[in-house]
Short mmCIF file of C-alpha atoms in Angstrom, two decimals:
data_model
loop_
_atom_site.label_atom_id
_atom_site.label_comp_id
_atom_site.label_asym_id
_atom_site.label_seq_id
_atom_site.Cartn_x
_atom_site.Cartn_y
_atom_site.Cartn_z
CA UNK A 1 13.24 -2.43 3.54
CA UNK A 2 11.18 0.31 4.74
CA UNK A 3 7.63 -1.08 4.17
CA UNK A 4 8.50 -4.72 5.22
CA UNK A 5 9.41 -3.50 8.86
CA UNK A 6 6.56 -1.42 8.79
CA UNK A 7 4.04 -3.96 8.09
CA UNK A 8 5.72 -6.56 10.80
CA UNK A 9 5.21 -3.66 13.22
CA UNK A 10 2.12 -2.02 12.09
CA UNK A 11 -0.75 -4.00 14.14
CA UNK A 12 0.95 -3.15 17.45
CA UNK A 13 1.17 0.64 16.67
CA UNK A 14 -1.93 3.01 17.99
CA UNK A 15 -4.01 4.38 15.58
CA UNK A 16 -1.90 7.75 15.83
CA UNK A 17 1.35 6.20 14.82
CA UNK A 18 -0.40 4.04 12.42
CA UNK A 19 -1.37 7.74 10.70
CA UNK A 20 2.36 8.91 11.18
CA UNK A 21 3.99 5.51 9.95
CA UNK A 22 1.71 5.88 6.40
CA UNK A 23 2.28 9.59 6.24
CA UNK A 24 6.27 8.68 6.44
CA UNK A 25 6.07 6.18 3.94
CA UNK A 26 3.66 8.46 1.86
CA UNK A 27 6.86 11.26 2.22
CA UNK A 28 9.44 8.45 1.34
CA UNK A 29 7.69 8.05 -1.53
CA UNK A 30 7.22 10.82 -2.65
CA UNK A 31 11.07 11.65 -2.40
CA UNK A 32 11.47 8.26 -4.91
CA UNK A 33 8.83 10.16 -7.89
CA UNK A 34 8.11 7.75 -10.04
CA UNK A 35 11.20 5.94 -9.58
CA UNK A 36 9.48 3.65 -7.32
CA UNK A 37 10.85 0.07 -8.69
CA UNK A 38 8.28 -2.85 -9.45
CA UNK A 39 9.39 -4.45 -5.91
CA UNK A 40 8.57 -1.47 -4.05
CA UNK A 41 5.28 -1.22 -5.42
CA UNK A 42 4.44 -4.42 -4.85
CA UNK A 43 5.56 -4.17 -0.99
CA UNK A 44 3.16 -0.98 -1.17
CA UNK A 45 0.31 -3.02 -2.69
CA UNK A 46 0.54 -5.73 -0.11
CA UNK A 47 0.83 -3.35 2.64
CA UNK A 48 -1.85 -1.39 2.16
CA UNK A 49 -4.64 -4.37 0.95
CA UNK A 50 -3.05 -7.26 3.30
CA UNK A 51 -2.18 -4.96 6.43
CA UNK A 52 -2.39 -1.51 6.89
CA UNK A 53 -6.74 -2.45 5.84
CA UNK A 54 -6.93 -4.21 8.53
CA UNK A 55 -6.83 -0.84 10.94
CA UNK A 56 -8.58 1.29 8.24
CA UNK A 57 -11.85 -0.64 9.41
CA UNK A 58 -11.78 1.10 12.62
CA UNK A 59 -9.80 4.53 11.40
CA UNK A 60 -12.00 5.53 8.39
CA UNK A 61 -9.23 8.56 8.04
CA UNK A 62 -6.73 6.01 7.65
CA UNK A 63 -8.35 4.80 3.92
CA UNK A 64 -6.90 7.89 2.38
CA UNK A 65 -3.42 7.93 3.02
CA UNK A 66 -3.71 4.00 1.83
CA UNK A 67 -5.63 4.77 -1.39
CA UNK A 68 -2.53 7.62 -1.67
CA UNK A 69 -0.04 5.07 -1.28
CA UNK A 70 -1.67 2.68 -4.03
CA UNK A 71 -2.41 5.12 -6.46
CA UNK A 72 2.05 6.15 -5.82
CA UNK A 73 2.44 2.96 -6.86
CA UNK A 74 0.42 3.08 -9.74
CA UNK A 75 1.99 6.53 -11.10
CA UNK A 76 5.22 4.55 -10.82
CA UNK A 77 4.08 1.57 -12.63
CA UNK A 78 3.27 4.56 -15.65
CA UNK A 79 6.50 5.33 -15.34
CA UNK A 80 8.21 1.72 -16.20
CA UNK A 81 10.17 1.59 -18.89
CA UNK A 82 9.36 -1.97 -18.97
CA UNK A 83 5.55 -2.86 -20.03
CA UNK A 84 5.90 -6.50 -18.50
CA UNK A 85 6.56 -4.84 -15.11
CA UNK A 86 3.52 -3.12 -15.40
CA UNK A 87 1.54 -5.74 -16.46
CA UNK A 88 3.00 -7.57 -13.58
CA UNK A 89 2.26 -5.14 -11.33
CA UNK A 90 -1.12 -4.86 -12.91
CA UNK A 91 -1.71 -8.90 -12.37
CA UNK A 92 -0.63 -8.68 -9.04
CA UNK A 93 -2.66 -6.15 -7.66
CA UNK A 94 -5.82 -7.57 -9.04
CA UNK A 95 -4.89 -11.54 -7.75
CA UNK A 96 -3.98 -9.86 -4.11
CA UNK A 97 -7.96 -7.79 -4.56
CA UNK A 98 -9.27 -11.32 -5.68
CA UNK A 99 -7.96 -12.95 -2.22
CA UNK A 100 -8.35 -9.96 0.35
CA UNK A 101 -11.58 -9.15 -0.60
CA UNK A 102 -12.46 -13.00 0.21
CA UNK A 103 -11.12 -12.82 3.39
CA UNK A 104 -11.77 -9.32 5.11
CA UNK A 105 -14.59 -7.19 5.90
CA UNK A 106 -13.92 -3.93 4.84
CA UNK A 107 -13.04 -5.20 0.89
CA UNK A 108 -16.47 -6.81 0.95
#
Protein backbone atom coordinates (compact mmCIF):
# COMPACT_ATOMS: atom_id res chain seq x y z
CA UNK A 1 0.00 0.00 0.00
CA UNK A 2 0.85 3.30 -1.27
CA UNK A 3 0.31 5.49 1.84
CA UNK A 4 1.75 2.91 4.36
CA UNK A 5 5.28 3.09 2.60
CA UNK A 6 4.91 6.59 2.39
CA UNK A 7 4.38 7.30 5.93
CA UNK A 8 7.39 4.72 7.03
CA UNK A 9 9.49 6.89 4.70
CA UNK A 10 8.10 10.28 5.06
CA UNK A 11 10.24 11.81 8.14
CA UNK A 12 13.50 11.09 6.29
CA UNK A 13 12.36 12.86 3.04
CA UNK A 14 13.34 16.85 2.62
CA UNK A 15 10.73 19.13 2.76
CA UNK A 16 10.72 19.18 -1.22
CA UNK A 17 9.97 15.53 -1.61
CA UNK A 18 7.74 15.66 1.32
CA UNK A 19 5.63 18.31 -1.16
CA UNK A 20 6.10 15.84 -4.18
CA UNK A 21 5.27 12.55 -2.12
CA UNK A 22 1.64 14.38 -0.97
CA UNK A 23 1.12 15.87 -4.38
CA UNK A 24 1.54 12.03 -5.77
CA UNK A 25 -0.70 10.67 -3.40
CA UNK A 26 -3.07 13.74 -3.88
CA UNK A 27 -2.90 12.57 -7.98
CA UNK A 28 -3.40 8.83 -6.95
CA UNK A 29 -6.27 9.85 -5.48
CA UNK A 30 -7.68 11.64 -7.47
CA UNK A 31 -7.39 8.86 -10.26
CA UNK A 32 -9.54 6.51 -7.46
CA UNK A 33 -12.78 9.50 -7.44
CA UNK A 34 -14.69 8.65 -4.87
CA UNK A 35 -13.95 5.12 -5.05
CA UNK A 36 -11.54 5.53 -2.36
CA UNK A 37 -12.49 2.36 0.01
CA UNK A 38 -13.04 2.90 3.89
CA UNK A 39 -9.32 1.41 4.40
CA UNK A 40 -7.79 3.83 2.22
CA UNK A 41 -9.29 6.63 3.87
CA UNK A 42 -8.43 5.67 6.97
CA UNK A 43 -4.58 5.18 5.90
CA UNK A 44 -5.16 8.88 4.53
CA UNK A 45 -6.55 10.07 7.88
CA UNK A 46 -3.71 8.64 9.86
CA UNK A 47 -1.20 9.88 7.52
CA UNK A 48 -1.96 13.15 7.35
CA UNK A 49 -2.96 13.82 11.43
CA UNK A 50 -0.29 11.13 12.84
CA UNK A 51 2.63 11.87 10.23
CA UNK A 52 2.73 13.93 7.42
CA UNK A 53 1.64 17.00 10.62
CA UNK A 54 4.49 16.44 12.02
CA UNK A 55 6.55 18.35 8.97
CA UNK A 56 3.59 20.74 8.31
CA UNK A 57 4.85 22.56 11.62
CA UNK A 58 7.87 23.69 9.89
CA UNK A 59 6.38 23.75 6.03
CA UNK A 60 3.21 25.90 6.58
CA UNK A 61 2.65 25.16 2.57
CA UNK A 62 2.60 21.66 3.39
CA UNK A 63 -1.05 22.07 5.52
CA UNK A 64 -2.84 22.37 2.26
CA UNK A 65 -2.10 19.52 0.30
CA UNK A 66 -2.89 17.57 3.84
CA UNK A 67 -6.23 19.33 4.45
CA UNK A 68 -6.70 18.22 0.40
CA UNK A 69 -5.98 14.79 1.17
CA UNK A 70 -8.52 14.67 4.25
CA UNK A 71 -11.21 16.39 2.76
CA UNK A 72 -10.54 13.24 -0.56
CA UNK A 73 -11.24 11.13 1.99
CA UNK A 74 -14.17 12.66 3.16
CA UNK A 75 -15.83 13.07 -0.48
CA UNK A 76 -15.24 9.32 -0.58
CA UNK A 77 -16.78 8.54 2.66
CA UNK A 78 -20.11 10.57 0.79
CA UNK A 79 -19.78 8.29 -1.62
CA UNK A 80 -20.21 4.86 0.55
CA UNK A 81 -22.81 2.92 -0.22
CA UNK A 82 -22.56 1.69 3.22
CA UNK A 83 -23.65 4.34 6.09
CA UNK A 84 -21.75 2.22 8.85
CA UNK A 85 -18.52 2.83 6.87
CA UNK A 86 -19.08 6.28 7.09
CA UNK A 87 -19.93 6.47 10.42
CA UNK A 88 -16.84 4.50 10.98
CA UNK A 89 -14.87 6.59 9.19
CA UNK A 90 -16.58 9.47 10.88
CA UNK A 91 -15.66 7.85 14.55
CA UNK A 92 -12.33 7.33 13.57
CA UNK A 93 -11.28 10.50 12.44
CA UNK A 94 -12.61 12.29 15.43
CA UNK A 95 -10.90 9.49 18.17
CA UNK A 96 -7.42 9.92 16.03
CA UNK A 97 -8.21 14.33 16.46
CA UNK A 98 -9.01 13.47 20.20
CA UNK A 99 -5.36 11.78 20.64
CA UNK A 100 -3.11 13.91 18.16
CA UNK A 101 -4.24 16.98 19.29
CA UNK A 102 -3.08 15.74 22.94
CA UNK A 103 0.10 14.97 21.85
CA UNK A 104 1.45 17.51 19.15
CA UNK A 105 1.92 21.09 18.83
CA UNK A 106 0.56 22.18 15.80
CA UNK A 107 -3.21 20.44 16.66
CA UNK A 108 -3.10 22.47 19.86
Amino acid sequence: DFVRSLAADFQHLSTNQCQEAIEDLLQRCAEQGHDLPLDACKALVTFVLSIAAVRCVGHRPLQWSCLDLISRGARAARAFESQADAADLHSFFFKLCKKEVKSQPMWK
